[in-house]
Coordinates of C-alpha atoms and ligand atoms in Angstrom, one line a residue:
M194 CA 0.0 0.0 0.0
D195 CA 2.8 2.4 1.0
R196 CA 4.6 1.7 -2.2
E197 CA 1.5 2.6 -4.3
I198 CA 1.3 6.0 -2.6
D199 CA 5.1 6.3 -3.1
L200 CA 4.8 5.8 -6.8
A201 CA 1.7 7.9 -7.2
L202 CA 2.6 10.8 -5.0
T203 CA 6.4 11.2 -4.4
P204 CA 8.7 12.4 -7.1
P205 CA 12.2 11.1 -6.4
G206 CA 14.4 13.4 -4.3
E207 CA 11.6 15.6 -3.0
S208 CA 12.2 17.0 0.5
D209 CA 10.2 15.7 3.4
R210 CA 8.8 19.1 4.1
A211 CA 7.6 19.6 0.5
G212 CA 6.5 16.0 0.1
G213 CA 4.8 16.1 3.5
A214 CA 2.9 19.2 2.6
R215 CA 1.7 17.6 -0.6
L216 CA 0.8 14.4 1.2
A217 CA -1.0 16.4 3.9
G218 CA -3.2 18.0 1.2
A219 CA -3.7 14.8 -0.8
L220 CA -4.5 12.5 2.1
N221 CA -6.0 14.9 4.5
L222 CA -3.4 14.4 7.2
D223 CA -1.9 16.7 9.8
P224 CA 1.5 18.2 8.6
D225 CA 3.6 16.3 11.1
T226 CA 2.2 12.9 10.3
A227 CA 2.5 13.7 6.6
R228 CA 6.1 14.6 6.9
R229 CA 6.9 11.4 8.8
L230 CA 5.0 9.3 6.3
H231 CA 6.9 11.0 3.5
A232 CA 10.2 10.2 5.2
R233 CA 9.2 6.6 5.4
L234 CA 8.2 6.5 1.7
D235 CA 11.2 8.4 0.4
P236 CA 14.0 8.2 3.0
K237 CA 17.2 10.1 2.6
V238 CA 20.7 9.7 4.1
Y239 CA 23.5 12.3 4.5
I240 CA 27.0 11.3 5.5
E241 CA 29.7 13.9 6.6
T242 CA 33.1 12.5 6.0
F243 CA 36.4 13.4 7.7
G244 CA 39.9 12.2 7.0
C245 CA 41.6 10.1 4.3
Q246 CA 40.5 8.4 1.1
M247 CA 39.8 5.2 3.0
N248 CA 37.0 7.0 4.9
E249 CA 35.8 8.7 1.7
H250 CA 35.6 5.3 0.1
D251 CA 33.8 3.8 3.1
T252 CA 31.3 6.6 2.7
E253 CA 30.7 5.6 -0.9
I254 CA 30.0 2.0 0.3
M255 CA 27.7 3.2 3.0
Y256 CA 25.8 5.2 0.5
G257 CA 25.7 2.1 -1.7
I258 CA 24.3 -0.1 1.2
L259 CA 21.7 2.5 2.2
G260 CA 20.8 3.0 -1.5
R261 CA 19.8 -0.7 -1.6
M262 CA 17.7 -0.1 1.5
G263 CA 15.8 2.6 -0.4
Y264 CA 17.7 5.6 0.9
A265 CA 18.4 8.4 -1.6
Q266 CA 21.4 10.8 -0.9
A267 CA 20.1 13.9 0.8
S268 CA 21.5 17.2 -0.6
G269 CA 22.4 18.4 3.0
P270 CA 22.1 17.3 6.6
E271 CA 18.8 19.2 7.0
E272 CA 17.2 16.9 4.4
A273 CA 18.3 13.7 6.0
D274 CA 16.4 10.9 7.8
V275 CA 19.7 9.2 8.6
L276 CA 22.7 11.4 9.4
L277 CA 26.1 9.8 9.8
F278 CA 29.5 11.3 10.8
N279 CA 32.3 9.2 9.3
T280 CA 35.1 10.3 11.6
C281 CA 38.9 10.5 11.6
A282 CA 41.2 10.1 14.6
I283 CA 44.7 10.6 13.1
R284 CA 45.3 14.0 14.9
E285 CA 43.4 15.7 17.7
S286 CA 42.5 18.5 15.2
A287 CA 40.6 16.0 13.1
V288 CA 38.8 14.8 16.1
E289 CA 37.9 18.3 17.3
H290 CA 36.6 19.1 13.8
A291 CA 34.2 16.1 13.8
L292 CA 33.1 16.7 17.4
G293 CA 32.4 20.4 16.5
R294 CA 30.3 19.4 13.6
I295 CA 28.3 16.7 15.5
G296 CA 27.5 19.4 18.2
Q297 CA 26.6 22.0 15.6
L298 CA 24.1 19.7 13.9
K299 CA 22.5 18.5 17.2
P300 CA 19.5 20.8 16.9
L301 CA 18.4 18.7 13.8
K302 CA 17.6 15.8 16.2
Y303 CA 15.5 18.0 18.4
K304 CA 13.6 19.4 15.4
N305 CA 13.0 15.9 14.1
P306 CA 13.1 13.1 16.8
D307 CA 12.7 10.5 14.1
L308 CA 16.1 11.4 12.6
V309 CA 18.7 8.7 13.2
V310 CA 22.1 10.2 14.1
G311 CA 25.1 8.0 14.0
V312 CA 28.9 8.3 14.4
C313 CA 31.2 5.8 12.7
G314 CA 34.7 5.6 11.2
C315 CA 38.0 5.7 13.1
L316 CA 37.0 7.7 16.3
P317 CA 34.9 4.9 17.9
Q318 CA 37.7 2.4 17.3
V319 CA 39.9 4.3 19.7
E320 CA 39.8 3.3 23.3
G321 CA 37.8 5.7 25.4
Q322 CA 36.3 7.6 22.5
T323 CA 32.9 5.9 22.4
E324 CA 32.4 6.9 26.0
R325 CA 33.5 10.4 25.2
L326 CA 30.9 10.5 22.4
L327 CA 28.2 9.2 24.6
R328 CA 29.0 11.7 27.3
M329 CA 29.2 14.7 24.9
F330 CA 26.2 13.7 22.7
P331 CA 23.5 11.7 24.5
H332 CA 21.3 12.4 21.4
L333 CA 23.3 9.9 19.3
D334 CA 21.2 6.9 18.1
L335 CA 24.1 4.8 16.8
I336 CA 27.9 4.4 17.2
F337 CA 29.8 1.8 15.1
G338 CA 33.3 1.4 13.8
T339 CA 35.3 0.7 10.6
H340 CA 34.9 -3.1 10.7
N341 CA 31.2 -3.6 10.5
I342 CA 29.8 -1.1 7.9
H343 CA 28.4 -4.1 6.0
Q344 CA 26.0 -4.5 8.9
L345 CA 24.4 -1.1 8.3
P346 CA 20.9 -2.4 7.6
E347 CA 20.6 -4.1 10.9
L348 CA 22.3 -1.3 12.8
I349 CA 19.9 1.4 11.4
E350 CA 17.0 -0.9 12.2
R351 CA 18.2 -1.3 15.8
A352 CA 18.8 2.4 16.1
R353 CA 15.3 3.1 15.0
H354 CA 13.8 0.9 17.6
E355 CA 16.0 0.9 20.7
R356 CA 15.7 3.7 23.2
E357 CA 19.4 3.6 24.2
T358 CA 22.3 4.5 21.8
V359 CA 23.2 1.4 19.9
V360 CA 26.9 0.8 20.2
D361 CA 28.5 -1.8 18.1
V362 CA 32.2 -1.4 17.5
W363 CA 34.2 -4.4 16.4
E364 CA 37.8 -4.8 17.2
S365 CA 38.6 -6.6 14.0
M366 CA 37.0 -7.6 10.8
G367 CA 35.3 -10.8 12.1
P368 CA 35.5 -14.4 11.2
D369 CA 34.0 -14.1 7.7
G370 CA 36.9 -11.9 6.5
I371 CA 36.6 -9.2 4.0
P372 CA 33.0 -8.6 2.9
E373 CA 33.2 -8.6 -0.9
R374 CA 30.8 -7.2 -3.4
L375 CA 29.2 -4.6 -1.3
P376 CA 27.2 -2.1 -3.3
V377 CA 29.0 1.2 -3.9
Q378 CA 27.7 4.6 -4.9
R379 CA 30.8 6.3 -6.1
A380 CA 31.2 10.1 -5.9
G381 CA 32.6 10.4 -9.4
T382 CA 32.0 8.9 -12.9
L383 CA 35.6 9.0 -14.2
K384 CA 37.8 8.2 -11.2
A385 CA 37.2 5.5 -8.7
W386 CA 38.9 4.1 -5.5
V387 CA 39.6 0.5 -5.2
T388 CA 40.8 -0.9 -1.8
I389 CA 43.4 -3.6 -2.2
I390 CA 44.5 -4.0 1.4
Y391 CA 42.9 -3.1 4.8
G392 CA 44.8 -2.4 8.0
C393 CA 48.4 -1.9 8.9
N394 CA 50.9 -4.1 10.6
K395 CA 53.5 -1.4 11.2
R396 CA 53.9 0.1 14.6
C397 CA 55.0 3.7 13.9
S398 CA 55.2 5.0 17.4
Y399 CA 53.0 8.1 16.8
C400 CA 50.2 6.4 14.8
I401 CA 46.7 5.4 15.9
V402 CA 45.9 3.7 12.6
P403 CA 46.8 0.1 13.5
R404 CA 44.2 0.4 16.3
T405 CA 41.5 1.9 14.1
R406 CA 42.0 -0.2 11.0
G407 CA 43.3 -3.5 12.4
R408 CA 45.8 -6.0 11.0
E409 CA 46.7 -6.2 7.3
R410 CA 44.2 -8.1 5.1
S411 CA 44.7 -8.2 1.4
R412 CA 41.8 -8.7 -1.0
L413 CA 42.2 -11.6 -3.4
P414 CA 43.7 -10.5 -6.8
E415 CA 40.7 -12.0 -8.6
D416 CA 38.3 -9.9 -6.6
I417 CA 40.3 -6.8 -7.3
V418 CA 40.5 -7.6 -11.0
A419 CA 36.8 -8.2 -11.2
E420 CA 36.0 -4.8 -9.5
V421 CA 38.4 -3.0 -11.8
Q422 CA 37.0 -4.6 -14.9
E423 CA 33.5 -3.7 -13.9
L424 CA 34.7 -0.1 -13.4
G425 CA 36.2 -0.2 -17.0
R426 CA 32.8 -1.4 -18.3
Q427 CA 31.0 1.4 -16.5
G428 CA 33.2 4.0 -18.2
Y429 CA 35.6 4.9 -15.4
K430 CA 39.0 6.0 -16.8
E431 CA 41.2 6.1 -13.7
I432 CA 41.5 4.0 -10.6
T433 CA 43.4 4.6 -7.4
L434 CA 44.4 1.5 -5.4
L435 CA 44.0 2.2 -1.7
G436 CA 45.7 0.8 1.4
Q437 CA 47.4 2.1 4.5
N438 CA 50.5 0.5 3.1
V439 CA 49.9 -0.7 -0.5
N440 CA 53.4 -2.1 -0.6
A441 CA 52.5 -4.7 1.9
Y442 CA 49.8 -6.1 -0.5
G443 CA 49.9 -9.9 -0.7
K444 CA 52.2 -10.5 2.3
D445 CA 49.3 -12.2 4.1
L446 CA 48.3 -14.2 1.0
G447 CA 51.8 -15.5 0.6
Y448 CA 51.8 -16.0 -3.2
T449 CA 51.8 -12.5 -4.7
D450 CA 52.9 -8.9 -4.1
F451 CA 52.1 -5.3 -5.0
G452 CA 54.4 -5.4 -8.1
D453 CA 52.6 -8.5 -9.4
L454 CA 49.2 -6.8 -8.8
L455 CA 50.2 -3.7 -10.7
T456 CA 51.4 -5.8 -13.7
L457 CA 48.2 -7.9 -13.6
L458 CA 45.9 -4.9 -13.4
D459 CA 47.8 -3.0 -16.2
Q460 CA 47.2 -6.0 -18.5
S461 CA 43.6 -6.9 -17.5
S462 CA 41.7 -3.6 -17.2
P463 CA 40.1 -2.7 -20.6
G464 CA 38.8 0.9 -20.6
I465 CA 40.9 2.0 -17.6
E466 CA 43.6 4.4 -18.8
R467 CA 45.3 5.3 -15.5
I468 CA 46.2 3.3 -12.4
R469 CA 47.3 5.2 -9.3
F470 CA 48.0 3.9 -5.7
T471 CA 48.3 5.3 -2.2
T472 CA 49.8 5.2 0.3
N473 CA 53.3 3.8 0.3
H474 CA 55.7 2.7 3.0
P475 CA 59.4 3.2 2.0
K476 CA 60.5 0.1 3.9
D477 CA 58.3 -2.2 1.9
F478 CA 58.8 -0.5 -1.5
T479 CA 61.0 -3.1 -3.3
P480 CA 63.1 -2.6 -6.5
K481 CA 60.7 -5.0 -8.2
M482 CA 57.8 -2.7 -7.5
V483 CA 59.7 0.3 -8.9
E484 CA 60.3 -1.6 -12.0
A485 CA 56.7 -2.8 -12.3
I486 CA 55.5 0.8 -12.1
A487 CA 58.0 2.0 -14.7
R488 CA 57.1 -0.9 -17.1
A489 CA 53.3 -0.8 -16.8
P490 CA 52.0 1.9 -19.2
K491 CA 48.8 2.6 -17.3
V492 CA 50.5 2.9 -13.9
C493 CA 51.2 6.6 -13.3
E494 CA 54.5 8.1 -12.3
W495 CA 53.2 9.6 -9.1
L496 CA 54.7 8.3 -5.8
H497 CA 53.5 9.4 -2.5
L498 CA 56.4 8.4 -0.3
P499 CA 55.8 9.5 3.3
V500 CA 59.2 10.2 4.9
Q501 CA 58.0 11.8 8.2
S502 CA 61.5 13.1 9.2
G503 CA 64.9 13.7 7.7
S504 CA 66.7 12.8 10.9
D505 CA 67.9 9.3 11.6
A506 CA 67.5 9.8 15.4
V507 CA 63.9 10.8 15.0
L508 CA 63.1 8.1 12.4
R509 CA 64.4 5.6 14.9
R510 CA 62.2 6.9 17.7
M511 CA 59.3 6.9 15.2
R512 CA 60.0 3.2 14.5
R513 CA 59.9 3.9 10.8
S514 CA 62.4 1.1 10.1
Y515 CA 64.4 2.9 7.5
N516 CA 67.0 5.6 7.7
R517 CA 67.7 8.7 5.6
R518 CA 70.2 7.0 3.4
Q519 CA 67.9 4.1 2.6
Y520 CA 65.1 6.5 1.8
L521 CA 67.3 8.5 -0.5
D522 CA 68.4 5.3 -2.2
L523 CA 64.8 4.5 -3.0
V524 CA 64.2 8.0 -4.4
R525 CA 67.3 7.6 -6.5
R526 CA 66.1 4.2 -7.8
I527 CA 62.7 5.7 -8.7
R528 CA 64.3 8.5 -10.6
E529 CA 66.6 6.1 -12.5
W530 CA 63.6 4.3 -13.8
M531 CA 61.3 7.3 -14.1
P532 CA 63.2 10.5 -14.4
D533 CA 60.1 12.6 -14.4
A534 CA 58.4 10.9 -11.5
V535 CA 56.4 13.2 -9.3
I536 CA 57.3 12.5 -5.6
T537 CA 55.2 13.7 -2.7
T538 CA 55.4 13.1 1.0
D539 CA 54.1 13.4 4.5
I540 CA 56.2 15.1 7.2
I541 CA 55.7 15.4 11.0
V542 CA 57.4 18.3 12.8
G543 CA 57.9 18.6 16.5
F544 CA 58.1 14.8 17.3
P545 CA 59.2 14.3 20.9
G546 CA 62.8 15.2 21.4
E547 CA 63.2 16.7 17.9
T548 CA 66.1 19.1 18.2
E549 CA 66.7 22.2 16.0
D550 CA 69.4 20.1 14.3
D551 CA 67.0 17.2 13.6
F552 CA 64.6 19.6 12.1
R553 CA 67.2 21.1 9.9
Q554 CA 67.9 17.7 8.6
T555 CA 64.2 17.5 7.6
L556 CA 64.6 20.8 5.8
S557 CA 67.7 19.6 4.0
L558 CA 66.0 16.4 3.0
V559 CA 63.1 18.4 1.5
E560 CA 65.6 20.2 -0.7
E561 CA 67.6 17.2 -1.5
V562 CA 64.6 15.1 -2.7
G563 CA 62.8 18.1 -4.2
Y564 CA 59.3 17.1 -3.4
D565 CA 56.6 18.2 -5.7
A566 CA 54.3 18.6 -2.8
A567 CA 54.0 17.6 0.9
F568 CA 51.4 17.2 3.6
M569 CA 53.0 18.7 6.7
F570 CA 51.7 18.2 10.2
M571 CA 52.6 19.1 13.8
F572 CA 53.0 16.1 16.0
S573 CA 49.8 15.3 17.8
P574 CA 50.1 12.9 20.7
R575 CA 47.5 10.1 20.4
A576 CA 46.6 8.4 23.7
G577 CA 47.6 4.8 23.7
T578 CA 50.5 5.3 21.3
E579 CA 54.2 5.0 22.3
A580 CA 55.1 8.5 21.2
A581 CA 52.5 10.1 23.4
T582 CA 54.5 8.9 26.4
L583 CA 58.0 9.8 25.2
P584 CA 59.9 12.4 27.1
D585 CA 60.7 15.8 25.7
Q586 CA 57.3 16.7 24.2
L587 CA 57.8 20.0 22.5
P588 CA 55.8 23.1 23.2
Q589 CA 53.1 24.1 20.7
E590 CA 55.0 27.3 19.8
V591 CA 58.1 25.4 18.7
K592 CA 56.0 23.0 16.6
K593 CA 54.1 25.9 15.0
E594 CA 57.3 27.8 14.2
R595 CA 58.9 24.7 12.6
L596 CA 55.8 23.9 10.6
Q597 CA 55.8 27.5 9.3
R598 CA 59.4 27.3 8.2
L599 CA 58.9 23.9 6.6
I600 CA 55.8 25.1 4.7
E601 CA 57.7 28.1 3.4
L602 CA 60.5 26.0 2.1
Q603 CA 58.2 23.4 0.6
N604 CA 56.2 26.1 -1.2
R605 CA 59.5 27.4 -2.8
V606 CA 60.4 23.9 -3.8
S607 CA 56.9 23.1 -5.2
L608 CA 56.9 26.3 -7.2
A609 CA 60.4 25.6 -8.6
K610 CA 59.3 22.1 -9.6
N611 CA 56.2 23.4 -11.3
Q612 CA 58.1 26.2 -13.1
A613 CA 60.4 23.6 -14.5
M614 CA 57.3 22.1 -16.2
V615 CA 56.5 25.2 -18.2
G616 CA 56.8 24.5 -21.9
R617 CA 56.3 20.8 -21.5
V618 CA 53.4 18.9 -22.9
E619 CA 51.5 16.8 -20.3
E620 CA 48.6 14.4 -20.8
I621 CA 45.7 15.4 -18.6
L622 CA 42.4 13.6 -17.9
V623 CA 39.8 16.3 -18.1
E624 CA 37.5 16.0 -15.1
G625 CA 35.2 19.0 -15.3
L626 CA 34.7 22.7 -15.8
D627 CA 37.0 24.9 -13.8
K628 CA 34.9 26.6 -11.0
G629 CA 31.8 26.1 -13.3
K630 CA 33.2 28.4 -16.0
A631 CA 31.9 27.2 -19.4
D632 CA 35.2 28.0 -21.2
R633 CA 37.8 26.5 -18.9
V634 CA 38.4 22.9 -17.9
Y635 CA 40.6 21.2 -15.2
G636 CA 42.2 17.9 -15.0
R637 CA 45.3 16.1 -13.7
T638 CA 48.6 15.1 -15.2
R639 CA 49.8 11.5 -14.8
G640 CA 51.9 12.9 -12.0
N641 CA 48.6 14.0 -10.3
K642 CA 49.2 17.8 -10.8
L643 CA 46.2 19.9 -11.2
V644 CA 46.1 21.8 -14.5
T645 CA 43.5 24.3 -15.8
A646 CA 43.2 25.2 -19.5
P647 CA 40.8 26.9 -21.9
G648 CA 38.3 24.3 -23.2
S649 CA 34.7 23.3 -23.1
A650 CA 32.6 20.6 -21.5
D651 CA 33.0 18.3 -24.6
L652 CA 36.6 17.6 -23.4
I653 CA 35.4 16.1 -20.1
G654 CA 36.4 12.4 -19.8
R655 CA 39.1 12.7 -22.4
L656 CA 42.8 12.4 -22.2
V657 CA 44.3 15.5 -23.8
P658 CA 47.8 16.8 -24.3
V659 CA 48.2 20.2 -22.7
R660 CA 51.2 22.5 -23.0
I661 CA 52.0 24.0 -19.6
T662 CA 52.2 27.8 -19.8
E663 CA 52.1 29.0 -16.2
A664 CA 53.1 27.6 -12.9
H665 CA 51.8 28.3 -9.4
I666 CA 52.6 26.6 -6.1
W667 CA 49.6 24.1 -6.2
T668 CA 48.4 24.3 -9.8
L669 CA 49.5 24.7 -13.4
E670 CA 47.9 26.5 -16.3
G671 CA 48.1 25.3 -19.9
S672 CA 46.6 25.2 -23.3
V673 CA 45.3 22.1 -25.1
V674 CA 47.5 21.1 -28.0
E675 CA 44.9 21.3 -30.7
A676 CA 46.2 19.2 -33.6
A677 CA 46.7 16.2 -31.3
V678 CA 43.2 16.5 -30.0
A679 CA 41.6 16.8 -33.4
T680 CA 43.4 13.7 -34.7
G681 CA 43.7 11.9 -31.4
Ligands
LIG243 N1 50.6 13.5 14.7 C1 50.8 14.2 13.5 N2 50.7 13.6 12.3 C2 50.4 12.3 12.2 N3 50.3 11.5 11.2 C3 50.0 10.2 11.6 N4 49.9 10.2 13.0 C4 50.2 11.5 13.4 C5 50.3 12.1 14.6 N5 50.1 11.5 15.8 C6 50.6 11.9 9.8 C7 51.7 11.1 9.2 C8 51.0 10.2 8.2 C9 49.8 11.0 7.8 C10 48.6 10.3 7.2 O1 49.4 11.6 9.0 O2 52.5 12.0 8.4 O3 51.7 9.8 7.1
LIG244 FE1 50.4 4.6 10.7 FE2 52.9 3.8 10.2 FE3 50.8 2.2 9.5 FE4 51.2 4.5 8.1 S1 52.7 2.7 8.2 S2 49.3 3.7 8.9 S3 52.0 5.9 9.7 S4 51.5 2.8 11.6

């Protein structure tokens, strides 16, 4: 019966308020009942995502699962019948950001008591944080973690019916292993994320991730190939392989590794033009992998190679299991095979006990490698990690001042790198119109650099050669090489 009303009376995507008003008129109901009925007929979900690509991809999967349950994506939190916060715990600033947002949107629950509000992702996986959430936000209906998103249908159902906050945080993935073939509603139509390995077995002394994402579990190569082939059939052009440490891929399987996987995907992915991957661990990055990247035409020459520090003393205390010389050897090897490789990194400043001299070694490493770009962070102590208990924690002012100096240097290096590209022709995958302008497009080079160029919407989805004409710190400008596009 409900479904008949649904088909007859609710255009897809209509807001509950508008739909409710129409139902109120058509069925002679009071406005509140009509709005609730509309929400039941045409429910919507909104997910706010914090943190890394893993979380963004988990959000795509949650939208997929909820889509199967009949939930459409709401255009904003105000429209939602289910509102989820997919949180990040890597630094305290990320946690505060999420908590601030959960607090800010609390009034939505008071306005609409039927709204299901949930928190998921990495924060609930950290010891003590679920209790913190419950204390701060008694209005929450649901708290779950990173390991049981495939259970969303039951979790939402329980949250709807139980009076107390439903808390269901798994410590690991559970006996059935990796849930395969979950539905996905991807954010884009050209570029897609594909997880190849979950978790991380490293024990970097500052990092909370092994606690939030568990031990390493690689997906089977045949499952990855099947997903990538499906993406090719659907018209996707670029995939990014995801993992906390993609270079550890296959270790737990015992018969394959990341180099093999790249070669396999390069040769078995019709329609896919570009293959990227992130993130890497220098310790597990073997010469064989460098060679596989260089030899596979679809695999792009962009390497995100988190170094964290240029000082051996700090690297040791971070438990990174490589030293500066070994890291530089890897960079040299990459450049031997791929002279134009774009290399980016992550750096932490102000690690406990970092001296001015240690910090200068980080500055000198940045110049020596010549990173194209870097994510730079102040050390943030995470409760439960070794680094949080180390002596000689640095004052905030010192961390800030070092971060500032590092950013200034990196900006100079990035600009110089980009300026060196002026005059070169780069292939870009055109992704869309630049800030909505009808006569300018944007896309990325194989090295993952953002380029804008004059052009119109008909270029979207195409790989076009672009001559770089101008360089900025974070972007490039160029012009499409016309002859090649006309004939290409
Ligand atoms: N404090 C600051 N930065 C951190 N990262 C990880 N843990 C911390 C921490 N406790 C950074 C590292 C990592 C990136 C994803 O986040 O640089 O590579
Ligand atoms: Fe964290 Fe280190 Fe694992 Fe990266 S490799 S997720 S920094 S523990």
